[in-house]
Structures are given as structure tokens and as C-alpha cells.
Amino acid sequence: MKRTHSCGALRASDINQSVVLFGWVQNRRDHGELIFIDLRDRDGLTQIVFDPNVNKEAHALAEQMRSEWVIGVQGKVRSRGMQWNKKENKEVSATNPNLATGEIEVVVSDATVFNRSETPPFQISEHVTASEELRLEHRYLDLRRSNLQATLITRSKMNALTREYMVKQGFLELETPYMGKYTPGGARNFLVPSRLNPGKFYALAESPQLYKQLFMVAGFDRYYQIVKCFRDEDLRLDRQPEFTQIDVEMSFVSQDDVFGIIEGLIKKLWGEILKVDVPTPFRRMDFYESMEKYGNDKPDLRFGLEHVVLTDLIKAQGAAAGVPMMEEAVEKGGIVKAMCIPAQYPLSRAESDKLEEYVKGMGAGGLARAKVGETGEWTQSPLAKTINPTLRQAINAKCGAKPGDLLLFQFGREAQVHTIMANLRVHVAKKLKLIPEYGSGGVWNFLWVVNPPLFEFDEETKTWAAAHHAFTRPHDDCVQYLETDPGKVKCWRYDVVLNGFEIGGGSIRLHDPEVQGRVFKALGIGEKEAKEKFGFLLDALKFGAPPHGGIALGMDRLAMLLSNAESLRDVIPFPKTQKGTDLMTCAPGDVDEKQLRDLSVKSTVAPK
RNA sequence: GGGGAGUUAGUUCAGCUGGUUAGAACGUCGGCCUGUCACGCCGAAGGUCAGGGGUUCAAGUCCCCUACUCCUCGCCA
């Protein structure tokens, strides 16, 4: 027997053809005489019928068949249009409109069993939801489910479309090493001990960042790569220790050129995969605006509930404000933020108490609330009695609060207030069903977040640190502040955001050695240290480096959003758990003493 | 490292303020059935209540520890 069709191929136009199908038994419906089996492969389902009047042996074999057996059948394609129904004593339509092949069935004249199957630990079905733990343990079975197959097929399409697009735009696909030199700063690296160089280690690349800049120095002009990256940080819903980037770098370009290329790519991916027309250019938002209104640099713009910063209002009232906790926060250099939940989305006392629990989980002291009354007075709030009425009206006005609205407040350390309010905003939006729990809801709000600061002040070490990396080009009109006021220096860094997910980020690089030296100085990195850490790149920049810049898109996140998946794990064939383990292979695993000796490595963990 | 949720039949879950034999659905196995399509009907088997310790006359249920899974803060330039 040789397979003639896939299980998703046959249509009414194939009726009367003799065909051979191979596949897995999805489902068996035994009527004593007739036996129906849904035969499955990655292309779809086809109903096959065993009739003892057609072939007794095949029918007997079908009585034995069970879920997930791998079989082959030969037979004739027959219409399911009108079939004799004994119960009703007349011909009745038996088509299945839920199936692409529902117009037809294959009457089996010959059948072979290629392999039997044990009863699987969970049913291979879209209807049954086994726990993720069990599914990961038997990932090869989970991957038989059609929705997981669909996401991986979508990924494959993304790869093909990306390559097609990038090649057409004149990009070269160039490879970079995974095993490189450890560079401090940034994400924690996975280390690989070197057997040939005892005591020394490679680091797995957290991104091809430095290499792709060297490609520009070498004159390749336009580089891209679909590449694995490795980061040894804690996992999240949208973070895996190994993940894939669409990595891009270009010479002689401005920020707008990079945006144009990426907008074109996303337009193509969304257009061809989802048949959705994404309008370009994308909206742009200043980093500071994003922090102020949304509390982070990856705002979900599918809904409102914008934050309002009240710090200045409270400062202006001085000692007369009547909100001692907020005043104290402001005095200590912190900020005060509010969020207004409109009256049309009423929250019960129990619900708003739950919100308080939620923010406390993020380290908040509590969640101050105030219900706005008919004349702008506050009720149901500990602030109501003491607050200066002028301040209260000013806050109402600034928040656009109307009678019946609920105001939520956070105050304290700036970074923490932003984080808590950012998470609270999304949390509330989901609760109020302004956005779905996961997935786009059919709304695709792309956004560039631009002009962030080059440096961040590290509260712990009391020093300035690179907000992204030390090779980002500052705005020309900010270079003057490098020495005097580093916090004021904005740079050519950009993130592309979709529905609250950072799907990519990049920058225009710093190719001027003079400014580079000043940036290092601001970071407290001496010449010697810079040479040790980034020597090869700094050397390379001395030999005629073109102005260049680039970006990297998170391929897994794109795939997750494109296929409305709940988690990154659903678009990665073999993902890891939150502790970075693989439940199927049990990686990471033990190695024996000899292997360690060969690598000149000693474990400090006592053997069990 | 911190906070939260969870772990009961092969699977998904229920199991109240501690109380006699731990239930349901799906799956599995057996029987019946020529038009089903998540077929239907009848019957059966199936449990270390995650592991360990404690409180109690009595623990799936209360307490402590450990493991694992998920969400999250920190972290991810």
C-alpha cells in the first residue's frame, strides 16, 4: 500500500476514487455491524467505514482497533449525502459540516495495522484538557493535538515569510556563535565548561548583539538571523530560558529606516497569516508618556484606565493637603498616582478588597480608594475626612472623575508605584472584561515606545547604569549632559509593543569612539575595564565602523500572539517549566563524576 | 530570594464546621447495536487522598516540613 491522500484532502469531487489513507485512530464508533473511525494526520480527519458486507476481515480488525493505533486503509470514496437509515426507514443525509472532509467517507476494502498503542495517559482531543504538567511529560502526544499542530505550522509559516521578506529587502542571513565569551552585565549567562581549557568557560549567547555589530563593521550592511538566545533568568508566562529572535542589523540607517523594515515585516506576517491588515506606520509614544500614563514601557492600548500623576498637586498644597501618607511619600522623593474606574464598571466592596490583596502581593502597603459623590465629595474612603477640599476637587478634575467613579491610589517609591499601578491597570481591565484573559480579542494595537533615558540610577549601588546597553547612541542634543546630568540623556532606543507585550527592541548604536568613551566614564567604567570587557568591539569600532542600528523581535512572543496562545509554552515544541526543567527528558540531569573531572568542574552540592 | 494558587481513580474535578464503605463525569475493559461523528444503551474494574511528621478517640479535611506545577514581585542591559 502506498499513501495517495492525506486525511484532510478528500472532497466531494473525489467520490468514487480508490484511495489509500494512513493515520492515527482518533475515535471509533462501533455499531455492531458498521464501524466508523475518524482517521487523523496533521492535515485533518477523514471518516472511514468498515462494513462486514464489504470485507469481513477488515471489519474484524476494526473491532480490535483502539485510540491512537496507526493504521492504513484502502477503499473507495463515497458520498455521505444520502445514506439508508434503518431506524427511520429512509435515506437521510449523513454529512458532517464540522469537518473539512465531511462530505465524504472512505469505505474500507482493505486495512493494515502498522502499530498498536497503549491507552494514552490523556485523550488526544481538543475537548479534554489535561493538566499542563501531564501534557509536558508526554509532549509527543500533546503535540498530536490539532491546535498545537496549528501553532507550530503557523511558526513554520512565520519563518518562511520572514526569510522571504528579509531576502527581498536585501538582507543576508548570517550565523553567529552560540558559545562565546562571557560578558558581564545584562542577563545571567548559561556557562559551558571547556574541557580543552581547564577552568575556563564559554557563555551561551544571550543575544548575537556584539557579533551583529561586527558584521556591520565588516561591511555586510544588512544582516538578519532567526536565532536562539539563552538567558538564565527566572521564567514567566512569556519568558523561556532559550528562545528565538528575529535579529536584524543595518548600516547607514536612521531609526525611521529600522521602523520601516519592521513595520513591513509585521504587516506581511499579519496579512498573510491572519488576513489582517495592520495599518502602518505604527503609533509612537515617548517613553516618559508611557511611564506616566501606563506605568511601564509596554502599554496595552486596547483600553483606557490611564494613570494620573498627582505628585505636583500634593506638593503644591504643602502642609495643608490633609493626606499625610501621600505627603510623606512625596517628601521622600516618591510619587503619587491615581487611576479612575468609571461608574459604568461598578466594583463591589469585596471586589475592591480583592484588588487590595492583589497589590499587597506586589509589595504595596495597601490600596487607598475613594468613591466620588454627586458634588465631588469622597465616600467610602479613609482619606475623605482629612483631605483638603481644594486638593480633592483638583484631583477629581485631573482624573476626570465623575459622580459614581472609583479612584484608586498608590504612592511611594517611583519605580514601585509604576509597577504596581501598571499591573493593577491590566488586572482591572481583565476583571472588567475590557480585554480578554489572554489573546488579542481581534484588536492589534502596535506601538513604538521611543526616546528612553540612556542611564538608570541604581538605588543599591548609587551609580548610573546603562538602561539597555552601553553601545546605544544618545541624542545629539543630550550629549552635553553626559557629565553633568546623566539622567537627562535620552537615546535612540526603541521597543515595539503589541497589546501589552514587548515584542521587540533595538537601538541605533554608538559608533563614535569619543562619545563612547564619555558614556563609559559616566557608567564608571575605566579604559582598562572597557578593554577587558568589550575590547574586540571597541577595537573594531576604530577601523572605520559605519553608523548602524538594529532590532530584535521575539519570535516566540509573536507566534504566541499570532496564534492567540495562552502561554509561550504553547508555541514552543519542547518548552521548559517555570523551574527550567523538561518534564519529558528530565533535563537538567545528573552527570557522573568522570564527566565532571574531564571538565575540571566540581559540584558543591552534596550527592543525595 | 519574597507573595499567592494548586496536588483526591488513567484524566478533569466534587468531597461542608474532622465522624462509619471517598463520589461524579470522561476514559478503560466486557456485552448489545447498520448511519454514527465527543454515537447510544447495559454492566464491571479502577484510590499510597503528592511525600513525611504532628494534633485527635477519630484526619482527604486541622497544623508543620518537603517536593512538584502554575501565576506574580525582584530579576530579564
mmCIF file of C-alpha atoms (C1' of nucleotides) in Angstrom, chain B:
data_model
loop_
_atom_site.group_PDB
_atom_site.id
_atom_site.type_symbol
_atom_site.label_atom_id
_atom_site.label_comp_id
_atom_site.label_asym_id
_atom_site.label_seq_id
_atom_site.Cartn_x
_atom_site.Cartn_y
_atom_site.Cartn_z
ATOM 1 C "C1'" G B 1 15.032 35.365 47.482
ATOM 2 C "C1'" G B 2 9.553 37.183 48.579
ATOM 3 C "C1'" G B 3 3.962 36.687 47.847
ATOM 4 C "C1'" G B 4 -0.242 33.788 46.011
ATOM 5 C "C1'" A B 5 -2.962 29.354 43.952
ATOM 6 C "C1'" G B 6 -2.846 24.168 43.497
ATOM 7 C "C1'" U B 7 -1.647 18.449 44.126
ATOM 8 C "C1'" U B 8 -8.035 13.187 45.667
ATOM 9 C "C1'" A B 9 -9.491 6.963 40.296
ATOM 10 C "C1'" G B 10 -5.945 6.655 33.869
ATOM 11 C "C1'" U B 11 -7.914 12.069 33.175
ATOM 12 C "C1'" U B 12 -10.818 16.517 34.787
ATOM 13 C "C1'" C B 13 -12.958 17.561 39.265
ATOM 14 C "C1'" A B 14 -16.552 17.357 43.854
ATOM 15 C "C1'" G B 15 -15.878 15.925 48.847
ATOM 16 C "C1'" C B 16 -19.374 21.338 54.178
ATOM 17 C "C1'" U B 17 -17.906 23.184 60.977
ATOM 18 C "C1'" G B 18 -12.827 16.390 61.436
ATOM 19 C "C1'" G B 19 -17.180 11.167 62.084
ATOM 20 C "C1'" U B 20 -18.976 4.765 59.616
ATOM 21 C "C1'" U B 21 -17.914 1.756 52.943
ATOM 22 C "C1'" A B 22 -14.040 8.653 49.442
ATOM 23 C "C1'" G B 23 -18.143 10.202 44.791
ATOM 24 C "C1'" A B 24 -19.325 12.172 39.545
ATOM 25 C "C1'" A B 25 -18.094 12.733 34.506
ATOM 26 C "C1'" C B 26 -14.894 11.235 30.702
ATOM 27 C "C1'" G B 27 -11.580 7.310 29.574
ATOM 28 C "C1'" U B 28 -10.538 1.830 30.077
ATOM 29 C "C1'" C B 29 -12.487 -3.339 29.976
ATOM 30 C "C1'" G B 30 -16.868 -6.718 28.769
ATOM 31 C "C1'" G B 31 -21.792 -7.185 26.360
ATOM 32 C "C1'" C B 32 -25.620 -5.207 22.819
ATOM 33 C "C1'" C B 33 -26.427 -2.072 18.476
ATOM 34 C "C1'" U B 34 -26.191 -0.576 10.011
ATOM 35 C "C1'" G B 35 -25.527 5.855 9.835
ATOM 36 C "C1'" U B 36 -22.622 7.463 13.902
ATOM 37 C "C1'" C B 37 -19.487 11.634 14.052
ATOM 38 C "C1'" A B 38 -17.145 13.968 21.693
ATOM 39 C "C1'" C B 39 -22.609 7.728 18.865
ATOM 40 C "C1'" G B 40 -26.116 5.275 22.167
ATOM 41 C "C1'" C B 41 -27.769 1.513 25.926
ATOM 42 C "C1'" C B 42 -26.373 -2.206 29.944
ATOM 43 C "C1'" G B 43 -22.578 -3.865 33.225
ATOM 44 C "C1'" A B 44 -17.602 -4.044 35.552
ATOM 45 C "C1'" A B 45 -12.858 -2.874 37.158
ATOM 46 C "C1'" G B 46 -10.159 1.162 38.836
ATOM 47 C "C1'" G B 47 -7.775 5.140 45.033
ATOM 48 C "C1'" U B 48 -0.278 5.118 48.861
ATOM 49 C "C1'" C B 49 -6.320 11.362 49.001
ATOM 50 C "C1'" A B 50 1.742 14.257 46.354
ATOM 51 C "C1'" G B 51 5.584 12.573 50.343
ATOM 52 C "C1'" G B 52 6.922 12.960 55.592
ATOM 53 C "C1'" G B 53 5.811 14.434 60.565
ATOM 54 C "C1'" G B 54 2.229 16.171 64.225
ATOM 55 C "C1'" U B 55 -2.735 17.272 66.888
ATOM 56 C "C1'" U B 56 -7.029 13.974 67.926
ATOM 57 C "C1'" C B 57 -10.928 8.591 70.355
ATOM 58 C "C1'" A B 58 -11.037 9.617 65.002
ATOM 59 C "C1'" A B 59 -7.602 13.318 59.538
ATOM 60 C "C1'" G B 60 -8.727 13.560 52.307
ATOM 61 C "C1'" U B 61 -10.497 17.514 55.846
ATOM 62 C "C1'" C B 62 -6.668 20.945 61.174
ATOM 63 C "C1'" C B 63 -1.089 22.288 61.988
ATOM 64 C "C1'" C B 64 4.265 21.980 60.413
ATOM 65 C "C1'" C B 65 8.043 20.491 56.859
ATOM 66 C "C1'" U B 66 9.459 18.798 51.917
ATOM 67 C "C1'" A B 67 8.693 18.013 46.631
ATOM 68 C "C1'" C B 68 6.372 19.324 42.152
ATOM 69 C "C1'" U B 69 3.128 22.570 38.809
ATOM 70 C "C1'" C B 70 1.164 27.415 37.720
ATOM 71 C "C1'" C B 71 0.709 32.980 38.443
ATOM 72 C "C1'" U B 72 3.499 37.045 40.239
ATOM 73 C "C1'" C B 73 7.365 40.802 42.644
ATOM 74 C "C1'" G B 74 12.533 41.028 42.443
ATOM 75 C "C1'" C B 75 15.426 39.534 38.127
ATOM 76 C "C1'" C B 76 15.238 39.555 32.457
ATOM 77 C "C1'" A B 77 21.156 45.787 29.843
#
